[in-house]
Amino acid sequence: MSSEDKDWSSEFFPLVSPPRKDENYGTYCFAFRDRKLLLLKDMGNFRLPSLEEAENMGLDILRKQYLGELRDISCFSMELDGPDDGNMDGQDGSSFVGLRELSGILDDPFISLAGKAVHIMEWDRNTLFCGRCGASTELKDNERAKGCPECGFTAFPKISPAIIVLIEKEDRLLLARSPHFPAGRYSIIAGFVEPGESIEQAVVREVMEEVGISVRNVRYFGSQPWPYPDSLMLGFTAEHSEGEIRIDGVEIEDAGWYTKDEIPNIPGTESISGQLIHHFINKHS
């Protein structure tokens, strides 16, 4: 049995091959169609299907992947064929639910595992063929990777680092609005790390690009896997150094300084952006 490093919770161990068990062992299946998770309704509540249930529902299964063990229960991801037809509720009590809507429907660690599952599922789909020579790839036995038998190239799951930063100016924080946000929603500055730069350099650059100010005292806050589609969000705090807000008009359509009593509609604390904002609120309460 091969193992990767220990994951985000001591309850889950990411493995690359299932341990030997008898035929009656339990399973969880994270089955996706167009990045929406299949859930079953059971006595008024939604739950994940077992692997056997998912396989027996008559769905068009493209691929499935083993993820690891959650409290000794084997976890799998699965890719289903067919686009979402807009019908969220099936006659069999099934529903397809987007990742962002899982809060309040599933408990942790299932929500976090759903993010891992969709990431692995899409990596499997996107690496069926070698990106260097085009030959078919093969799963490796001892690590989460695919190898090319023709040219020897190895493809690991892609992880795209991104920064997100809370900027303070005395008793105010900077909140900004992207045109892609829901109506009325504001959040903090975020962006992807460029090749050849450090995480801290990415913070300074993104802030300057999007709102035109300089920051200082950049300090690490925490991180969060962010499967939209394959990011790792690295959270920071920083202080305003100089400059007036000057939005780029592309990534940001509005931005301003807010006291804790002026904060508009913001993300919830299930996201690292919400956690950073509430860190500011608690600090100034």
mmCIF file of N, CA and C in Angstrom, residues 47-139:
data_model
loop_
_atom_site.group_PDB
_atom_site.id
_atom_site.type_symbol
_atom_site.label_atom_id
_atom_site.label_comp_id
_atom_site.label_asym_id
_atom_site.label_seq_id
_atom_site.Cartn_x
_atom_site.Cartn_y
_atom_site.Cartn_z
ATOM 1 N N ARG A 47 -26.747 12.921 1.290
ATOM 2 C CA ARG A 47 -25.536 12.187 1.638
ATOM 3 C C ARG A 47 -24.823 11.763 0.362
ATOM 4 N N LEU A 48 -23.577 11.362 0.529
ATOM 5 C CA LEU A 48 -22.822 10.813 -0.589
ATOM 6 C C LEU A 48 -23.264 9.380 -0.866
ATOM 7 N N PRO A 49 -23.277 8.982 -2.132
ATOM 8 C CA PRO A 49 -23.525 7.564 -2.420
ATOM 9 C C PRO A 49 -22.278 6.739 -2.128
ATOM 10 N N SER A 50 -22.488 5.451 -1.923
ATOM 11 C CA SER A 50 -21.340 4.546 -1.896
ATOM 12 C C SER A 50 -20.895 4.306 -3.337
ATOM 13 N N LEU A 51 -19.728 3.723 -3.496
ATOM 14 C CA LEU A 51 -19.244 3.409 -4.845
ATOM 15 C C LEU A 51 -20.209 2.459 -5.544
ATOM 16 N N GLU A 52 -20.706 1.473 -4.816
ATOM 17 C CA GLU A 52 -21.643 0.507 -5.402
ATOM 18 C C GLU A 52 -22.940 1.178 -5.828
ATOM 19 N N GLU A 53 -23.461 2.090 -4.997
ATOM 20 C CA GLU A 53 -24.688 2.803 -5.358
ATOM 21 C C GLU A 53 -24.493 3.620 -6.618
ATOM 22 N N ALA A 54 -23.382 4.331 -6.700
ATOM 23 C CA ALA A 54 -23.120 5.159 -7.882
ATOM 24 C C ALA A 54 -22.992 4.304 -9.135
ATOM 25 N N GLU A 55 -22.345 3.164 -9.004
ATOM 26 C CA GLU A 55 -22.138 2.296 -10.163
ATOM 27 C C GLU A 55 -23.437 1.636 -10.618
ATOM 28 N N ASN A 56 -24.425 1.516 -9.707
ATOM 29 C CA ASN A 56 -25.677 0.831 -10.040
ATOM 30 C C ASN A 56 -26.825 1.779 -10.385
ATOM 31 N N MET A 57 -26.527 3.065 -10.565
ATOM 32 C CA MET A 57 -27.586 4.036 -10.854
ATOM 33 C C MET A 57 -27.854 4.210 -12.349
ATOM 34 N N GLY A 58 -27.147 3.491 -13.164
ATOM 35 C CA GLY A 58 -27.349 3.609 -14.611
ATOM 36 C C GLY A 58 -26.715 4.849 -15.208
ATOM 37 N N LEU A 59 -25.783 5.449 -14.505
ATOM 38 C CA LEU A 59 -25.099 6.639 -14.998
ATOM 39 C C LEU A 59 -23.985 6.241 -15.964
ATOM 40 N N ASP A 60 -23.636 7.142 -16.856
ATOM 41 C CA ASP A 60 -22.566 6.893 -17.822
ATOM 42 C C ASP A 60 -21.239 7.293 -17.175
ATOM 43 N N ILE A 61 -20.520 6.300 -16.660
ATOM 44 C CA ILE A 61 -19.280 6.547 -15.925
ATOM 45 C C ILE A 61 -18.110 6.546 -16.898
ATOM 46 N N LEU A 62 -17.345 7.636 -16.898
ATOM 47 C CA LEU A 62 -16.176 7.736 -17.766
ATOM 48 C C LEU A 62 -14.933 7.171 -17.089
ATOM 49 N N ARG A 63 -14.671 7.617 -15.872
ATOM 50 C CA ARG A 63 -13.477 7.208 -15.150
ATOM 51 C C ARG A 63 -13.741 7.289 -13.655
ATOM 52 N N LYS A 64 -13.015 6.531 -12.886
ATOM 53 C CA LYS A 64 -13.062 6.663 -11.430
ATOM 54 C C LYS A 64 -11.645 6.596 -10.883
ATOM 55 N N GLN A 65 -11.455 7.229 -9.724
ATOM 56 C CA GLN A 65 -10.131 7.342 -9.127
ATOM 57 C C GLN A 65 -10.233 7.036 -7.626
ATOM 58 N N TYR A 66 -9.241 6.345 -7.118
ATOM 59 C CA TYR A 66 -9.167 6.093 -5.677
ATOM 60 C C TYR A 66 -8.452 7.260 -5.018
ATOM 61 N N LEU A 67 -8.988 7.743 -3.884
ATOM 62 C CA LEU A 67 -8.439 8.924 -3.210
ATOM 63 C C LEU A 67 -7.684 8.597 -1.934
ATOM 64 N N GLY A 68 -8.229 7.687 -1.125
ATOM 65 C CA GLY A 68 -7.627 7.387 0.164
ATOM 66 C C GLY A 68 -8.668 6.907 1.144
ATOM 67 N N GLU A 69 -8.320 6.962 2.434
ATOM 68 C CA GLU A 69 -9.159 6.400 3.486
ATOM 69 C C GLU A 69 -9.615 7.479 4.461
ATOM 70 N N LEU A 70 -10.920 7.576 4.658
ATOM 71 C CA LEU A 70 -11.504 8.467 5.658
ATOM 72 C C LEU A 70 -12.062 7.595 6.783
ATOM 73 N N ARG A 71 -11.400 7.638 7.929
ATOM 74 C CA ARG A 71 -11.797 6.792 9.059
ATOM 75 C C ARG A 71 -11.961 5.338 8.616
ATOM 76 N N ASP A 72 -10.992 4.844 7.832
ATOM 77 C CA ASP A 72 -10.968 3.465 7.323
ATOM 78 C C ASP A 72 -12.054 3.180 6.299
ATOM 79 N N ILE A 73 -12.694 4.201 5.779
ATOM 80 C CA ILE A 73 -13.661 4.029 4.695
ATOM 81 C C ILE A 73 -13.018 4.524 3.399
ATOM 82 N N SER A 74 -13.016 3.701 2.376
ATOM 83 C CA SER A 74 -12.352 4.038 1.122
ATOM 84 C C SER A 74 -13.137 5.097 0.364
ATOM 85 N N CYS A 75 -12.430 6.089 -0.169
ATOM 86 C CA CYS A 75 -13.040 7.207 -0.886
ATOM 87 C C CYS A 75 -12.611 7.184 -2.355
ATOM 88 N N PHE A 76 -13.578 7.448 -3.221
ATOM 89 C CA PHE A 76 -13.329 7.447 -4.657
ATOM 90 C C PHE A 76 -13.908 8.717 -5.278
ATOM 91 N N SER A 77 -13.282 9.174 -6.346
ATOM 92 C CA SER A 77 -13.882 10.198 -7.194
ATOM 93 C C SER A 77 -14.295 9.536 -8.496
ATOM 94 N N MET A 78 -15.224 10.183 -9.195
ATOM 95 C CA MET A 78 -15.785 9.580 -10.408
ATOM 96 C C MET A 78 -16.203 10.689 -11.363
ATOM 97 N N GLU A 79 -15.912 10.502 -12.637
ATOM 98 C CA GLU A 79 -16.348 11.442 -13.666
ATOM 99 C C GLU A 79 -17.502 10.844 -14.449
ATOM 100 N N LEU A 80 -18.606 11.574 -14.506
ATOM 101 C CA LEU A 80 -19.789 11.123 -15.224
ATOM 102 C C LEU A 80 -19.908 11.863 -16.547
ATOM 103 N N ASP A 81 -20.392 11.190 -17.548
ATOM 104 C CA ASP A 81 -20.539 11.787 -18.871
ATOM 105 C C ASP A 81 -21.830 12.593 -18.939
ATOM 106 N N GLY A 82 -21.875 13.486 -19.901
ATOM 107 C CA GLY A 82 -23.083 14.253 -20.164
ATOM 108 C C GLY A 82 -23.064 15.594 -19.478
ATOM 109 N N PRO A 83 -23.458 16.658 -20.173
ATOM 110 C CA PRO A 83 -23.527 17.980 -19.546
ATOM 111 C C PRO A 83 -24.683 18.069 -18.573
ATOM 112 N N ASP A 84 -24.586 19.013 -17.656
ATOM 113 C CA ASP A 84 -25.693 19.275 -16.739
ATOM 114 C C ASP A 84 -26.874 19.805 -17.535
ATOM 115 N N ASP A 85 -28.020 19.161 -17.413
ATOM 116 C CA ASP A 85 -29.203 19.547 -18.193
ATOM 117 C C ASP A 85 -30.087 20.552 -17.461
ATOM 118 N N GLY A 86 -29.599 21.039 -16.314
ATOM 119 C CA GLY A 86 -30.378 22.013 -15.556
ATOM 120 C C GLY A 86 -31.365 21.375 -14.598
ATOM 121 N N ASN A 87 -31.562 20.071 -14.696
ATOM 122 C CA ASN A 87 -32.477 19.365 -13.794
ATOM 123 C C ASN A 87 -31.685 18.862 -12.594
ATOM 124 N N MET A 88 -31.769 19.589 -11.490
ATOM 125 C CA MET A 88 -30.958 19.266 -10.328
ATOM 126 C C MET A 88 -31.495 18.079 -9.538
ATOM 127 N N ASP A 89 -32.747 17.771 -9.662
ATOM 128 C CA ASP A 89 -33.351 16.719 -8.852
ATOM 129 C C ASP A 89 -33.841 15.578 -9.734
ATOM 130 N N GLY A 90 -33.357 14.374 -9.437
ATOM 131 C CA GLY A 90 -33.796 13.209 -10.177
ATOM 132 C C GLY A 90 -34.950 12.513 -9.492
ATOM 133 N N GLN A 91 -35.644 11.669 -10.232
ATOM 134 C CA GLN A 91 -36.777 10.935 -9.671
ATOM 135 C C GLN A 91 -36.328 9.929 -8.621
ATOM 136 N N ASP A 92 -35.026 9.572 -8.655
ATOM 137 C CA ASP A 92 -34.516 8.601 -7.692
ATOM 138 C C ASP A 92 -34.023 9.269 -6.412
ATOM 139 N N GLY A 93 -34.327 10.554 -6.241
ATOM 140 C CA GLY A 93 -33.886 11.265 -5.051
ATOM 141 C C GLY A 93 -32.472 11.806 -5.143
ATOM 142 N N SER A 94 -31.896 11.769 -6.330
ATOM 143 C CA SER A 94 -30.534 12.266 -6.503
ATOM 144 C C SER A 94 -30.542 13.729 -6.919
ATOM 145 N N SER A 95 -29.466 14.419 -6.607
ATOM 146 C CA SER A 95 -29.273 15.804 -7.004
ATOM 147 C C SER A 95 -27.817 16.029 -7.348
ATOM 148 N N PHE A 96 -27.565 16.978 -8.243
ATOM 149 C CA PHE A 96 -26.208 17.405 -8.550
ATOM 150 C C PHE A 96 -26.047 18.817 -7.998
ATOM 151 N N VAL A 97 -25.054 18.993 -7.118
ATOM 152 C CA VAL A 97 -24.888 20.244 -6.387
ATOM 153 C C VAL A 97 -23.492 20.795 -6.636
ATOM 154 N N GLY A 98 -23.402 22.099 -6.919
ATOM 155 C CA GLY A 98 -22.117 22.741 -7.136
ATOM 156 C C GLY A 98 -21.281 22.793 -5.873
ATOM 157 N N LEU A 99 -19.963 22.833 -6.032
ATOM 158 C CA LEU A 99 -19.062 22.830 -4.880
ATOM 159 C C LEU A 99 -19.323 24.001 -3.946
ATOM 160 N N ARG A 100 -19.632 25.161 -4.495
ATOM 161 C CA ARG A 100 -19.830 26.346 -3.671
ATOM 162 C C ARG A 100 -21.131 26.277 -2.863
ATOM 163 N N GLU A 101 -22.017 25.356 -3.221
ATOM 164 C CA GLU A 101 -23.294 25.249 -2.516
ATOM 165 C C GLU A 101 -23.307 24.137 -1.472
ATOM 166 N N LEU A 102 -22.175 23.473 -1.246
ATOM 167 C CA LEU A 102 -22.152 22.322 -0.344
ATOM 168 C C LEU A 102 -22.195 22.706 1.132
ATOM 169 N N SER A 103 -21.801 23.931 1.454
ATOM 170 C CA SER A 103 -21.838 24.360 2.849
ATOM 171 C C SER A 103 -23.271 24.336 3.374
ATOM 172 N N GLY A 104 -23.469 23.674 4.495
ATOM 173 C CA GLY A 104 -24.807 23.525 5.051
ATOM 174 C C GLY A 104 -25.525 22.286 4.557
ATOM 175 N N ILE A 105 -24.977 21.636 3.521
ATOM 176 C CA ILE A 105 -25.562 20.398 2.998
ATOM 177 C C ILE A 105 -24.758 19.194 3.468
ATOM 178 N N LEU A 106 -23.429 19.296 3.349
ATOM 179 C CA LEU A 106 -22.540 18.242 3.823
ATOM 180 C C LEU A 106 -21.688 18.771 4.967
ATOM 181 N N ASP A 107 -21.250 17.874 5.829
ATOM 182 C CA ASP A 107 -20.347 18.237 6.918
ATOM 183 C C ASP A 107 -18.902 18.071 6.471
ATOM 184 N N ASP A 108 -18.015 18.801 7.155
ATOM 185 C CA ASP A 108 -16.597 18.492 7.015
ATOM 186 C C ASP A 108 -16.364 17.129 7.657
ATOM 187 N N PRO A 109 -15.455 16.312 7.132
ATOM 188 C CA PRO A 109 -14.500 16.635 6.089
ATOM 189 C C PRO A 109 -14.995 16.421 4.659
ATOM 190 N N PHE A 110 -16.291 16.140 4.470
ATOM 191 C CA PHE A 110 -16.772 15.811 3.125
ATOM 192 C C PHE A 110 -16.646 16.978 2.148
ATOM 193 N N ILE A 111 -16.860 18.208 2.629
ATOM 194 C CA ILE A 111 -16.748 19.357 1.731
ATOM 195 C C ILE A 111 -15.306 19.512 1.250
ATOM 196 N N SER A 112 -14.361 19.395 2.174
ATOM 197 C CA SER A 112 -12.955 19.492 1.794
ATOM 198 C C SER A 112 -12.554 18.350 0.869
ATOM 199 N N LEU A 113 -13.047 17.150 1.168
ATOM 200 C CA LEU A 113 -12.739 16.009 0.316
ATOM 201 C C LEU A 113 -13.358 16.155 -1.076
ATOM 202 N N ALA A 114 -14.504 16.811 -1.162
ATOM 203 C CA ALA A 114 -15.110 17.050 -2.472
ATOM 204 C C ALA A 114 -14.197 17.905 -3.340
ATOM 205 N N GLY A 115 -13.531 18.904 -2.716
ATOM 206 C CA GLY A 115 -12.581 19.713 -3.457
ATOM 207 C C GLY A 115 -11.394 18.902 -3.941
ATOM 208 N N LYS A 116 -10.874 18.038 -3.076
ATOM 209 C CA LYS A 116 -9.775 17.157 -3.476
ATOM 210 C C LYS A 116 -10.213 16.219 -4.597
ATOM 211 N N ALA A 117 -11.439 15.692 -4.456
ATOM 212 C CA ALA A 117 -11.933 14.719 -5.428
ATOM 213 C C ALA A 117 -12.066 15.317 -6.822
ATOM 214 N N VAL A 118 -12.639 16.526 -6.923
ATOM 215 C CA VAL A 118 -12.816 17.131 -8.244
ATOM 216 C C VAL A 118 -11.465 17.501 -8.846
ATOM 217 N N HIS A 119 -10.516 17.866 -8.000
ATOM 218 C CA HIS A 119 -9.167 18.175 -8.471
ATOM 219 C C HIS A 119 -8.508 16.940 -9.083
ATOM 220 N N ILE A 120 -8.572 15.815 -8.374
ATOM 221 C CA ILE A 120 -7.969 14.577 -8.877
ATOM 222 C C ILE A 120 -8.703 14.082 -10.112
ATOM 223 N N MET A 121 -10.030 14.185 -10.110
ATOM 224 C CA MET A 121 -10.819 13.746 -11.264
ATOM 225 C C MET A 121 -10.411 14.510 -12.525
ATOM 226 N N GLU A 122 -10.284 15.841 -12.397
ATOM 227 C CA GLU A 122 -9.952 16.645 -13.573
ATOM 228 C C GLU A 122 -8.502 16.449 -13.993
ATOM 229 N N TRP A 123 -7.609 16.223 -13.026
ATOM 230 C CA TRP A 123 -6.221 15.896 -13.379
ATOM 231 C C TRP A 123 -6.172 14.596 -14.185
ATOM 232 N N ASP A 124 -6.926 13.602 -13.772
ATOM 233 C CA ASP A 124 -6.965 12.331 -14.492
ATOM 234 C C ASP A 124 -7.440 12.546 -15.928
ATOM 235 N N ARG A 125 -8.495 13.327 -16.094
ATOM 236 C CA ARG A 125 -9.031 13.590 -17.431
ATOM 237 C C ARG A 125 -8.047 14.374 -18.294
ATOM 238 N N ASN A 126 -7.366 15.342 -17.697
ATOM 239 C CA ASN A 126 -6.494 16.225 -18.472
ATOM 240 C C ASN A 126 -5.130 15.634 -18.781
ATOM 241 N N THR A 127 -4.840 14.453 -18.228
ATOM 242 C CA THR A 127 -3.527 13.843 -18.458
ATOM 243 C C THR A 127 -3.660 12.438 -19.052
ATOM 244 N N LEU A 128 -4.731 12.206 -19.800
ATOM 245 C CA LEU A 128 -4.878 10.910 -20.475
ATOM 246 C C LEU A 128 -3.760 10.691 -21.482
ATOM 247 N N PHE A 129 -3.240 11.800 -22.027
ATOM 248 C CA PHE A 129 -2.170 11.734 -23.007
ATOM 249 C C PHE A 129 -1.017 12.616 -22.566
ATOM 250 N N CYS A 130 0.173 12.232 -22.934
ATOM 251 C CA CYS A 130 1.379 12.948 -22.554
ATOM 252 C C CYS A 130 1.393 14.338 -23.179
ATOM 253 N N GLY A 131 1.667 15.350 -22.370
ATOM 254 C CA GLY A 131 1.732 16.709 -22.874
ATOM 255 C C GLY A 131 2.980 16.986 -23.688
ATOM 256 N N ARG A 132 3.958 16.072 -23.650
ATOM 257 C CA ARG A 132 5.199 16.269 -24.402
ATOM 258 C C ARG A 132 5.167 15.570 -25.758
ATOM 259 N N CYS A 133 4.716 14.303 -25.786
ATOM 260 C CA CYS A 133 4.790 13.565 -27.055
ATOM 261 C C CYS A 133 3.434 13.065 -27.545
ATOM 262 N N GLY A 134 2.391 13.131 -26.716
ATOM 263 C CA GLY A 134 1.058 12.742 -27.135
ATOM 264 C C GLY A 134 0.706 11.289 -26.939
ATOM 265 N N ALA A 135 1.619 10.477 -26.386
ATOM 266 C CA ALA A 135 1.317 9.062 -26.148
ATOM 267 C C ALA A 135 0.380 8.924 -24.948
ATOM 268 N N SER A 136 -0.300 7.771 -24.860
ATOM 269 C CA SER A 136 -1.172 7.507 -23.721
ATOM 270 C C SER A 136 -0.340 7.350 -22.448
ATOM 271 N N THR A 137 -0.839 7.920 -21.347
ATOM 272 C CA THR A 137 -0.120 7.842 -20.083
ATOM 273 C C THR A 137 -0.601 6.654 -19.253
ATOM 274 N N GLU A 138 0.173 6.330 -18.220
ATOM 275 C CA GLU A 138 -0.166 5.236 -17.320
ATOM 276 C C GLU A 138 -0.005 5.701 -15.882
ATOM 277 N N LEU A 139 -0.948 5.298 -15.016
ATOM 278 C CA LEU A 139 -0.835 5.631 -13.600
ATOM 279 C C LEU A 139 0.391 4.956 -12.997
#
